[in-house]
Every structure is written in structure tokens, then in C-alpha cells.
């Protein structure tokens, strides 16, 4: 571990004219005291590294010195997929490995390409989680990821929406998916392919049984199909809504993409006042109320009657708050 860190420091020094102890500590996720000790070790090993004091100081290599350490390890090569997903790599316990792989790749590039790659990293950043949502605690994520990689069967207790809420499942893990900041496990059971939200996995056990991975399994293709079927299963019912022209135009920003598209596809032609009737797919009356309230005064529920009644009660109660 320490030898790998020393190599990473050396490669970092080769890709930068000057780097501070604080920057090295941040890159490698170690303390500044550890950086100082590592610098002493590099110098003792004959590496011409120099430290300049002061506000603009830092560590640098003697001009012209270059070590050939670009060969990637197996783990580093496998981690390159996560190069643009630093938070995902950290979740999976691959943060340090991805950093080392990036440093080796950058060190191997000619100076002009290295500068270009650096400019791209400075100007583009991918942030996977959605707005106004915190990442769910996933204490079993690294264990699940290890089972996926090493193809070992999992047995766990799982909290689900349906009753009974707490169930035990045995699955052959086939892949992990990061969706809107949440991690999902795709696994093969005796019945079929199943998807599990990692945050709802409770007690977890890795079994010695190997995974019989289907040769034609495509994780990305499965996920697309799963999302399509999920929307169909989730929206068992529908509501008839009359909306103003302004609200109709704002449906994509007020509703999730699938619901907004279904509403627009079902819309009638505008009336003389610009109103349209749309058919919104809904999961249940209780779950539909917050979504419909988001549409504001530009929407009127026409059916079902139970939903119209519940919306009337809710909006009347809200109005009383402001009287």
C-alpha cells in the first residue's frame, strides 16, 4: 500500500510543475504528516525531489528527471471506467485506485495532451445525484460490489414495500447500477432477474457458491427494459385533468419525464380558452396528491371523483392557513 502511494506521489510530481503537501494529501486521501514522511522516503531512495518553502512553495522534481512507472495494475485498469465518476468510485472503495490510474495515464501523455486533458477536467464535472436529495446510507455497498466482481452468491434480508416487508433473498449478483444517486443491485434468482435497492439491504452474507452468469446478459439493456416496466407497474391508474395553456407548457418541468410525456400524448386540442384535458398516469390517490398540487391553480381534477374530493379538501385546508 505504501509503495503504491509513493509511486502515486512520484507520478503526481511528474504531471505538475509544483504541488503542495496539502494537494498531495487531498489527492491520495492521507494526512499531511504522512505526505511529509513519504517525501523523506522518496528523497532517501534517491529521487531528486525538492521542497520550496513559502506561500507559493511546494514540492517539485529536478528538471529533466522522469521515472517510467506508467504500467497500470489490473485493479487500476479495471477502475478506469470510474474516472469521470469520483463519488461513485469512492462509494465502491475505489477512490485511491482511480486516483493512481489517472495519475499514471496523465504521466504517460505528452505535455501538450496532458495540458488538454487537464483543461477538460477543470471545465467539466459529472454530478450524478439529483437536486435536493442526500445520498442514502449504503453500508453493504462495498461488500455487494466485491461479490459482483468476484462472482459470489449473496443472501440477505431485504425491506420492501409489499407485505411482508422483511424478506430473505438469495441472488446471484450480476451488476450494480447508479441511478439518481441511488445504488441498485441486479441479481439472478431462481424465479427471474430481480432489482434491489442497496440501501434496503439489511443483514448480508456472501456465500461460497459461484455465480452462473448468463452469457447474453447485457446490464445496460436490462436496465432500460426495467425502467420501462417499472413505470408501467407503478402507474396502475389515471386521472383526468384540465390544465391551462401555461400549465400545459410547463408539464416537463413540473412532472417526471414519463408522466409528462404520457400527459402530452393524451392531450385534447386546446379549447377556445386555451384549456386542454390530459390523462395523467398515477400510482394511487395518496401518491398523486403531491404531484397534482405541484401543478397549482392552473390544473383542475375532473376524475376520479375521490381524487377530486381529496384535492378539494387539501386546497381548502391550505387556504385556511393564509386567511
mmCIF file of C-alpha atoms in Angstrom:
data_model
loop_
_atom_site.group_PDB
_atom_site.id
_atom_site.type_symbol
_atom_site.label_atom_id
_atom_site.label_comp_id
_atom_site.label_asym_id
_atom_site.label_seq_id
_atom_site.Cartn_x
_atom_site.Cartn_y
_atom_site.Cartn_z
ATOM 1 C CA UNK A 1 0.000 0.000 0.000
ATOM 2 C CA UNK A 2 2.775 2.442 0.948
ATOM 3 C CA UNK A 3 4.827 1.533 -2.139
ATOM 4 C CA UNK A 4 1.796 2.215 -4.335
ATOM 5 C CA UNK A 5 1.297 5.578 -2.615
ATOM 6 C CA UNK A 6 4.939 6.553 -3.167
ATOM 7 C CA UNK A 7 4.554 5.744 -6.858
ATOM 8 C CA UNK A 8 1.398 7.868 -6.997
ATOM 9 C CA UNK A 9 3.218 10.798 -5.404
ATOM 10 C CA UNK A 10 6.051 10.468 -7.880
ATOM 11 C CA UNK A 11 3.645 10.409 -10.827
ATOM 12 C CA UNK A 12 1.791 13.407 -9.420
ATOM 13 C CA UNK A 13 5.052 15.316 -9.246
ATOM 14 C CA UNK A 14 5.785 14.361 -12.867
ATOM 15 C CA UNK A 15 2.462 15.768 -14.080
ATOM 16 C CA UNK A 16 2.729 19.078 -12.207
ATOM 17 C CA UNK A 17 5.433 21.726 -12.058
ATOM 18 C CA UNK A 18 4.882 22.138 -8.350
ATOM 19 C CA UNK A 19 2.474 20.565 -5.849
ATOM 20 C CA UNK A 20 1.855 21.335 -2.184
ATOM 21 C CA UNK A 21 1.668 18.817 0.647
ATOM 22 C CA UNK A 22 -1.989 19.758 1.119
ATOM 23 C CA UNK A 23 -2.763 18.968 -2.524
ATOM 24 C CA UNK A 24 -0.994 15.609 -2.321
ATOM 25 C CA UNK A 25 -2.827 14.729 0.896
ATOM 26 C CA UNK A 26 -6.157 15.586 -0.716
ATOM 27 C CA UNK A 27 -5.434 13.578 -3.863
ATOM 28 C CA UNK A 28 -4.328 10.448 -2.008
ATOM 29 C CA UNK A 29 -6.673 10.788 0.991
ATOM 30 C CA UNK A 30 -3.909 10.750 3.608
ATOM 31 C CA UNK A 31 -2.725 13.161 6.299
ATOM 32 C CA UNK A 32 -0.171 15.910 5.651
ATOM 33 C CA UNK A 33 2.116 14.232 8.201
ATOM 34 C CA UNK A 34 2.030 11.083 6.036
ATOM 35 C CA UNK A 35 2.975 13.177 2.994
ATOM 36 C CA UNK A 36 5.997 14.589 4.840
ATOM 37 C CA UNK A 37 7.176 11.075 5.746
ATOM 38 C CA UNK A 38 6.659 9.864 2.186
ATOM 39 C CA UNK A 39 8.685 12.771 0.802
ATOM 40 C CA UNK A 40 11.540 11.878 3.114
ATOM 41 C CA UNK A 41 11.346 8.275 1.883
ATOM 42 C CA UNK A 42 11.456 9.349 -1.771
ATOM 43 C CA UNK A 43 14.473 11.557 -1.118
ATOM 44 C CA UNK A 44 16.231 8.758 0.788
ATOM 45 C CA UNK A 45 15.592 6.448 -2.189
ATOM 46 C CA UNK A 46 17.496 8.826 -4.486
ATOM 47 C CA UNK A 47 14.542 10.597 -6.092
ATOM 48 C CA UNK A 48 15.553 14.241 -6.720
ATOM 49 C CA UNK A 49 12.559 15.861 -5.023
ATOM 50 C CA UNK A 50 12.844 19.365 -3.574
ATOM 51 C CA UNK A 51 10.607 21.337 -1.246
ATOM 52 C CA UNK A 52 10.310 25.095 -1.637
ATOM 53 C CA UNK A 53 9.062 26.985 1.450
ATOM 54 C CA UNK A 54 6.689 29.924 1.464
ATOM 55 C CA UNK A 55 3.193 30.770 0.292
ATOM 56 C CA UNK A 56 3.967 29.867 -3.334
ATOM 57 C CA UNK A 57 6.149 26.912 -2.416
ATOM 58 C CA UNK A 58 5.632 23.203 -2.770
ATOM 59 C CA UNK A 59 7.358 20.036 -3.890
ATOM 60 C CA UNK A 60 8.939 19.589 -7.316
ATOM 61 C CA UNK A 61 11.254 17.225 -9.154
ATOM 62 C CA UNK A 62 14.649 18.134 -10.552
ATOM 63 C CA UNK A 63 14.238 19.378 -14.110
ATOM 64 C CA UNK A 64 14.593 16.559 -16.607
ATOM 65 C CA UNK A 65 14.025 13.725 -14.153
ATOM 66 C CA UNK A 66 11.399 11.207 -15.222
ATOM 67 C CA UNK A 67 10.536 7.747 -13.919
ATOM 68 C CA UNK A 68 8.858 5.151 -16.158
ATOM 69 C CA UNK A 69 6.032 3.926 -13.951
ATOM 70 C CA UNK A 70 3.089 4.138 -16.346
ATOM 71 C CA UNK A 71 2.135 0.442 -16.430
ATOM 72 C CA UNK A 72 -1.347 0.013 -14.934
ATOM 73 C CA UNK A 73 -2.087 -2.708 -12.430
ATOM 74 C CA UNK A 74 -5.099 -4.960 -13.010
ATOM 75 C CA UNK A 75 -7.190 -3.084 -10.439
ATOM 76 C CA UNK A 76 -6.220 0.301 -11.871
ATOM 77 C CA UNK A 77 -7.097 -0.771 -15.416
ATOM 78 C CA UNK A 78 -10.473 -2.046 -14.239
ATOM 79 C CA UNK A 79 -11.172 1.201 -12.405
ATOM 80 C CA UNK A 80 -10.712 3.474 -15.451
ATOM 81 C CA UNK A 81 -14.461 3.252 -16.149
ATOM 82 C CA UNK A 82 -14.975 5.326 -12.984
ATOM 83 C CA UNK A 83 -12.505 8.049 -13.952
ATOM 84 C CA UNK A 84 -15.341 10.530 -14.525
ATOM 85 C CA UNK A 85 -17.344 9.368 -11.503
ATOM 86 C CA UNK A 86 -15.223 10.176 -8.452
ATOM 87 C CA UNK A 87 -18.127 9.944 -5.984
ATOM 88 C CA UNK A 88 -19.196 6.564 -7.366
ATOM 89 C CA UNK A 89 -15.630 5.292 -7.163
ATOM 90 C CA UNK A 90 -15.426 6.448 -3.546
ATOM 91 C CA UNK A 91 -18.718 4.676 -2.734
ATOM 92 C CA UNK A 92 -17.280 1.438 -4.098
ATOM 93 C CA UNK A 93 -13.996 1.833 -2.239
ATOM 94 C CA UNK A 94 -12.055 2.538 -5.433
ATOM 95 C CA UNK A 95 -11.147 6.179 -4.848
ATOM 96 C CA UNK A 96 -7.433 5.654 -4.289
ATOM 97 C CA UNK A 97 -7.174 3.148 -7.156
ATOM 98 C CA UNK A 98 -8.870 5.532 -9.606
ATOM 99 C CA UNK A 99 -6.564 8.344 -8.499
ATOM 100 C CA UNK A 100 -3.493 6.162 -9.106
ATOM 101 C CA UNK A 101 -4.787 5.092 -12.527
ATOM 102 C CA UNK A 102 -5.476 8.694 -13.547
ATOM 103 C CA UNK A 103 -2.004 9.767 -12.456
ATOM 104 C CA UNK A 104 -0.359 7.010 -14.488
ATOM 105 C CA UNK A 105 -2.387 7.865 -17.580
ATOM 106 C CA UNK A 106 -1.623 11.579 -17.207
ATOM 107 C CA UNK A 107 2.063 10.873 -16.645
ATOM 108 C CA UNK A 108 2.233 8.799 -19.833
ATOM 109 C CA UNK A 109 0.759 11.563 -22.002
ATOM 110 C CA UNK A 110 2.954 14.035 -23.881
ATOM 111 C CA UNK A 111 2.917 17.503 -22.288
ATOM 112 C CA UNK A 112 0.541 19.021 -24.862
ATOM 113 C CA UNK A 113 -2.049 16.221 -24.435
ATOM 114 C CA UNK A 114 -1.617 16.292 -20.665
ATOM 115 C CA UNK A 115 -2.448 20.002 -20.647
ATOM 116 C CA UNK A 116 -5.530 19.398 -22.789
ATOM 117 C CA UNK A 117 -6.748 16.592 -20.514
ATOM 118 C CA UNK A 118 -6.198 18.852 -17.535
ATOM 119 C CA UNK A 119 -8.289 21.614 -19.102
ATOM 120 C CA UNK A 120 -11.143 19.171 -19.735
ATOM 121 C CA UNK A 121 -11.091 18.035 -16.094
ATOM 122 C CA UNK A 122 -11.119 21.659 -14.961
ATOM 123 C CA UNK A 123 -14.119 22.559 -17.140
ATOM 124 C CA UNK A 124 -16.432 19.508 -16.965
ATOM 125 C CA UNK A 125 -17.712 17.665 -13.914
ATOM 126 C CA UNK A 126 -20.378 14.963 -13.598
ATOM 127 C CA UNK A 127 -22.596 15.073 -10.500
ATOM 128 C CA UNK A 128 -24.891 12.019 -10.557
ATOM 129 C CA UNK A 129 -27.315 12.627 -7.629
ATOM 130 C CA UNK A 130 -30.452 14.684 -8.194
ATOM 131 C CA UNK A 131 -31.164 18.085 -6.654
ATOM 132 C CA UNK A 132 -32.453 18.365 -3.086
ATOM 133 C CA UNK A 133 -31.640 14.766 -2.233
ATOM 134 C CA UNK A 134 -28.965 13.338 0.006
ATOM 135 C CA UNK A 135 -27.167 10.107 -0.740
ATOM 136 C CA UNK A 136 -28.700 7.138 1.047
ATOM 137 C CA UNK A 137 -26.565 5.239 3.556
ATOM 138 C CA UNK A 138 -25.319 2.047 1.884
ATOM 139 C CA UNK A 139 -23.139 0.232 4.440
ATOM 140 C CA UNK A 140 -23.190 -3.002 2.410
ATOM 141 C CA UNK A 141 -22.270 -1.449 -0.943
ATOM 142 C CA UNK A 142 -18.584 -2.381 -0.988
ATOM 143 C CA UNK A 143 -19.378 -5.969 0.047
ATOM 144 C CA UNK A 144 -22.013 -6.247 -2.680
ATOM 145 C CA UNK A 145 -19.625 -4.732 -5.233
ATOM 146 C CA UNK A 146 -16.936 -7.225 -4.249
ATOM 147 C CA UNK A 147 -19.421 -10.103 -4.700
ATOM 148 C CA UNK A 148 -20.393 -8.750 -8.126
ATOM 149 C CA UNK A 149 -16.758 -8.523 -9.191
ATOM 150 C CA UNK A 150 -15.734 -11.917 -7.791
ATOM 151 C CA UNK A 151 -18.995 -13.605 -8.831
ATOM 152 C CA UNK A 152 -20.119 -14.893 -5.444
ATOM 153 C CA UNK A 153 -23.739 -15.537 -4.431
ATOM 154 C CA UNK A 154 -25.387 -13.277 -1.830
ATOM 155 C CA UNK A 155 -28.007 -13.955 0.820
ATOM 156 C CA UNK A 156 -29.590 -11.016 2.636
ATOM 157 C CA UNK A 157 -32.645 -9.705 4.425
ATOM 158 C CA UNK A 158 -34.423 -7.007 2.468
ATOM 159 C CA UNK A 159 -37.016 -4.344 3.300
ATOM 160 C CA UNK A 160 -39.645 -3.996 0.582
ATOM 161 C CA UNK A 161 -42.872 -2.016 0.185
ATOM 162 C CA UNK A 162 -45.206 -5.007 -0.099
ATOM 163 C CA UNK A 163 -46.132 -7.218 2.820
ATOM 164 C CA UNK A 164 -44.389 -8.996 4.396
ATOM 165 C CA UNK A 165 -41.986 -6.076 4.478
ATOM 166 C CA UNK A 166 -38.932 -8.004 5.681
ATOM 167 C CA UNK A 167 -37.929 -10.927 3.464
ATOM 168 C CA UNK A 168 -34.843 -13.080 2.894
ATOM 169 C CA UNK A 169 -33.427 -13.330 -0.607
ATOM 170 C CA UNK A 170 -30.647 -15.367 -2.229
ATOM 171 C CA UNK A 171 -29.360 -13.978 -5.509
ATOM 172 C CA UNK A 172 -26.516 -14.319 -7.960
ATOM 173 C CA UNK A 173 -25.300 -10.711 -8.388
ATOM 174 C CA UNK A 174 -24.831 -9.645 -11.992
ATOM 175 C CA UNK A 175 -24.257 -5.900 -11.777
ATOM 176 C CA UNK A 176 -24.639 -2.574 -9.988
ATOM 177 C CA UNK A 177 -26.468 0.496 -11.285
ATOM 178 C CA UNK A 178 -26.173 4.076 -10.007
ATOM 179 C CA UNK A 179 -29.459 5.906 -10.677
ATOM 180 C CA UNK A 180 -30.009 9.477 -9.445
ATOM 181 C CA UNK A 181 -27.536 8.972 -6.623
ATOM 182 C CA UNK A 182 -29.027 5.643 -5.503
ATOM 183 C CA UNK A 183 -27.342 2.255 -5.944
ATOM 184 C CA UNK A 184 -29.224 -0.816 -7.212
ATOM 185 C CA UNK A 185 -28.212 -4.468 -7.409
ATOM 186 C CA UNK A 186 -29.340 -6.570 -10.371
ATOM 187 C CA UNK A 187 -29.317 -10.250 -9.461
ATOM 188 C CA UNK A 188 -30.495 -13.601 -10.756
ATOM 189 C CA UNK A 189 -32.828 -15.605 -8.514
ATOM 190 C CA UNK A 190 -34.487 -18.974 -9.010
ATOM 191 C CA UNK A 191 -37.506 -17.158 -10.426
ATOM 192 C CA UNK A 192 -36.046 -14.425 -12.632
ATOM 193 C CA UNK A 193 -33.908 -11.309 -12.731
ATOM 194 C CA UNK A 194 -34.592 -9.011 -9.800
ATOM 195 C CA UNK A 195 -33.544 -5.481 -8.843
ATOM 196 C CA UNK A 196 -32.782 -4.484 -5.249
ATOM 197 C CA UNK A 197 -32.129 -1.066 -3.767
ATOM 198 C CA UNK A 198 -28.837 -1.358 -1.876
ATOM 199 C CA UNK A 199 -29.970 0.944 0.957
ATOM 200 C CA UNK A 200 -32.751 -1.520 1.833
ATOM 201 C CA UNK A 201 -30.423 -4.481 2.253
ATOM 202 C CA UNK A 202 -30.087 -5.347 5.927
ATOM 203 C CA UNK A 203 -28.135 -8.411 7.086
ATOM 204 C CA UNK A 204 -25.843 -9.623 4.314
ATOM 205 C CA UNK A 205 -23.875 -12.827 3.806
ATOM 206 C CA UNK A 206 -21.511 -13.698 0.973
ATOM 207 C CA UNK A 207 -21.823 -17.384 0.070
ATOM 208 C CA UNK A 208 -19.064 -19.508 -1.480
ATOM 209 C CA UNK A 209 -21.369 -20.557 -4.340
ATOM 210 C CA UNK A 210 -20.168 -19.183 -7.708
ATOM 211 C CA UNK A 211 -22.402 -17.113 -9.962
ATOM 212 C CA UNK A 212 -23.670 -18.684 -13.190
ATOM 213 C CA UNK A 213 -23.633 -15.530 -15.270
ATOM 214 C CA UNK A 214 -25.870 -15.751 -18.375
ATOM 215 C CA UNK A 215 -23.580 -15.349 -21.409
ATOM 216 C CA UNK A 216 -26.002 -12.999 -23.173
ATOM 217 C CA UNK A 217 -26.776 -10.758 -20.195
ATOM 218 C CA UNK A 218 -26.461 -7.037 -21.011
ATOM 219 C CA UNK A 219 -26.705 -4.845 -17.898
ATOM 220 C CA UNK A 220 -27.421 -1.592 -19.766
ATOM 221 C CA UNK A 221 -30.118 -3.191 -21.931
ATOM 222 C CA UNK A 222 -31.719 -4.837 -18.895
ATOM 223 C CA UNK A 223 -31.846 -1.512 -17.065
ATOM 224 C CA UNK A 224 -33.637 0.227 -19.933
ATOM 225 C CA UNK A 225 -36.245 -2.539 -20.016
ATOM 226 C CA UNK A 226 -36.568 -2.479 -16.242
ATOM 227 C CA UNK A 227 -37.270 1.268 -16.171
ATOM 228 C CA UNK A 228 -39.951 0.914 -18.844
ATOM 229 C CA UNK A 229 -41.694 -1.915 -16.998
ATOM 230 C CA UNK A 230 -41.298 -0.076 -13.682
ATOM 231 C CA UNK A 231 -43.323 2.880 -14.951
ATOM 232 C CA UNK A 232 -45.999 0.516 -16.273
ATOM 233 C CA UNK A 233 -46.219 -1.326 -12.939
ATOM 234 C CA UNK A 234 -46.161 1.873 -10.922
ATOM 235 C CA UNK A 235 -48.967 3.634 -12.793
ATOM 236 C CA UNK A 236 -51.956 1.351 -12.400
ATOM 237 C CA UNK A 237 -54.496 4.187 -12.590
ATOM 238 C CA UNK A 238 -55.004 7.524 -14.311
ATOM 239 C CA UNK A 239 -56.570 10.892 -13.596
ATOM 240 C CA UNK A 240 -58.342 13.263 -15.978
ATOM 241 C CA UNK A 241 -57.003 16.795 -15.524
ATOM 242 C CA UNK A 242 -57.943 20.079 -17.176
ATOM 243 C CA UNK A 243 -54.997 22.448 -17.473
ATOM 244 C CA UNK A 244 -54.390 25.946 -18.718
ATOM 245 C CA UNK A 245 -52.151 26.605 -21.710
ATOM 246 C CA UNK A 246 -49.385 27.877 -19.418
ATOM 247 C CA UNK A 247 -49.511 24.803 -17.171
ATOM 248 C CA UNK A 248 -49.566 22.504 -20.201
ATOM 249 C CA UNK A 249 -46.366 24.104 -21.479
ATOM 250 C CA UNK A 250 -44.717 23.655 -18.047
ATOM 251 C CA UNK A 251 -45.572 19.958 -17.615
ATOM 252 C CA UNK A 252 -41.990 18.790 -18.393
ATOM 253 C CA UNK A 253 -40.619 20.862 -15.500
ATOM 254 C CA UNK A 254 -43.471 20.034 -13.090
ATOM 255 C CA UNK A 255 -43.709 16.245 -13.583
ATOM 256 C CA UNK A 256 -41.275 13.391 -14.081
ATOM 257 C CA UNK A 257 -40.406 12.796 -17.756
ATOM 258 C CA UNK A 258 -42.515 9.648 -18.258
ATOM 259 C CA UNK A 259 -45.636 11.181 -16.677
ATOM 260 C CA UNK A 260 -45.235 14.461 -18.561
ATOM 261 C CA UNK A 261 -44.863 12.631 -21.865
ATOM 262 C CA UNK A 262 -47.953 10.488 -21.203
ATOM 263 C CA UNK A 263 -49.917 13.638 -20.358
ATOM 264 C CA UNK A 264 -48.873 15.432 -23.535
ATOM 265 C CA UNK A 265 -49.593 12.380 -25.679
ATOM 266 C CA UNK A 266 -53.137 12.150 -24.294
ATOM 267 C CA UNK A 267 -53.924 15.882 -24.513
ATOM 268 C CA UNK A 268 -57.001 17.102 -26.334
ATOM 269 C CA UNK A 269 -56.868 20.049 -28.701
ATOM 270 C CA UNK A 270 -56.966 23.401 -26.896
ATOM 271 C CA UNK A 271 -60.402 24.872 -26.263
ATOM 272 C CA UNK A 272 -61.381 28.437 -27.087
ATOM 273 C CA UNK A 273 -59.897 29.475 -23.720
ATOM 274 C CA UNK A 274 -56.689 27.510 -24.316
ATOM 275 C CA UNK A 275 -57.523 24.744 -21.824
ATOM 276 C CA UNK A 276 -56.672 21.107 -22.556
ATOM 277 C CA UNK A 277 -57.778 17.846 -20.949
ATOM 278 C CA UNK A 278 -54.934 15.453 -20.206
ATOM 279 C CA UNK A 279 -54.772 11.926 -18.825
ATOM 280 C CA UNK A 280 -52.133 11.561 -16.078
ATOM 281 C CA UNK A 281 -50.926 8.084 -15.076
ATOM 282 C CA UNK A 282 -50.967 7.770 -11.270
ATOM 283 C CA UNK A 283 -49.854 5.121 -8.813
ATOM 284 C CA UNK A 284 -52.567 5.811 -6.221
ATOM 285 C CA UNK A 285 -54.706 8.669 -4.977
ATOM 286 C CA UNK A 286 -52.445 9.276 -1.971
ATOM 287 C CA UNK A 287 -49.306 9.457 -4.107
ATOM 288 C CA UNK A 288 -50.990 11.565 -6.784
ATOM 289 C CA UNK A 289 -51.963 14.415 -4.462
ATOM 290 C CA UNK A 290 -48.460 15.959 -4.021
ATOM 291 C CA UNK A 291 -47.819 15.768 -7.772
ATOM 292 C CA UNK A 292 -51.126 17.424 -8.644
ATOM 293 C CA UNK A 293 -50.694 20.153 -6.045
ATOM 294 C CA UNK A 294 -47.414 20.981 -7.758
ATOM 295 C CA UNK A 295 -49.437 21.975 -10.844
ATOM 296 C CA UNK A 296 -51.041 24.807 -8.864
ATOM 297 C CA UNK A 297 -54.174 26.712 -9.796
ATOM 298 C CA UNK A 298 -53.598 26.003 -13.473
ATOM 299 C CA UNK A 299 -54.945 22.452 -13.107
ATOM 300 C CA UNK A 300 -58.367 21.053 -12.191
ATOM 301 C CA UNK A 301 -59.014 17.389 -11.411
ATOM 302 C CA UNK A 302 -62.049 16.127 -13.299
ATOM 303 C CA UNK A 303 -61.844 12.431 -12.412
ATOM 304 C CA UNK A 304 -61.773 10.203 -10.494
ATOM 305 C CA UNK A 305 -64.191 11.781 -8.059
ATOM 306 C CA UNK A 306 -62.309 10.517 -4.992
ATOM 307 C CA UNK A 307 -59.161 12.292 -6.136
ATOM 308 C CA UNK A 308 -61.064 15.487 -6.937
ATOM 309 C CA UNK A 309 -62.603 15.396 -3.448
ATOM 310 C CA UNK A 310 -59.237 14.861 -1.748
ATOM 311 C CA UNK A 311 -57.659 17.726 -3.697
ATOM 312 C CA UNK A 312 -60.578 19.985 -2.699
ATOM 313 C CA UNK A 313 -60.084 19.135 0.988
ATOM 314 C CA UNK A 314 -56.334 19.687 0.777
ATOM 315 C CA UNK A 315 -56.519 23.033 -1.028
ATOM 316 C CA UNK A 316 -59.274 24.287 1.306
ATOM 317 C CA UNK A 317 -57.102 23.446 4.307
ATOM 318 C CA UNK A 318 -54.180 25.252 2.698
ATOM 319 C CA UNK A 319 -56.356 28.322 2.025
ATOM 320 C CA UNK A 320 -57.432 28.469 5.665
ATOM 321 C CA UNK A 321 -53.783 28.702 6.668
ATOM 322 C CA UNK A 322 -53.493 32.039 4.867
ATOM 323 C CA UNK A 323 -56.762 33.659 5.943
#
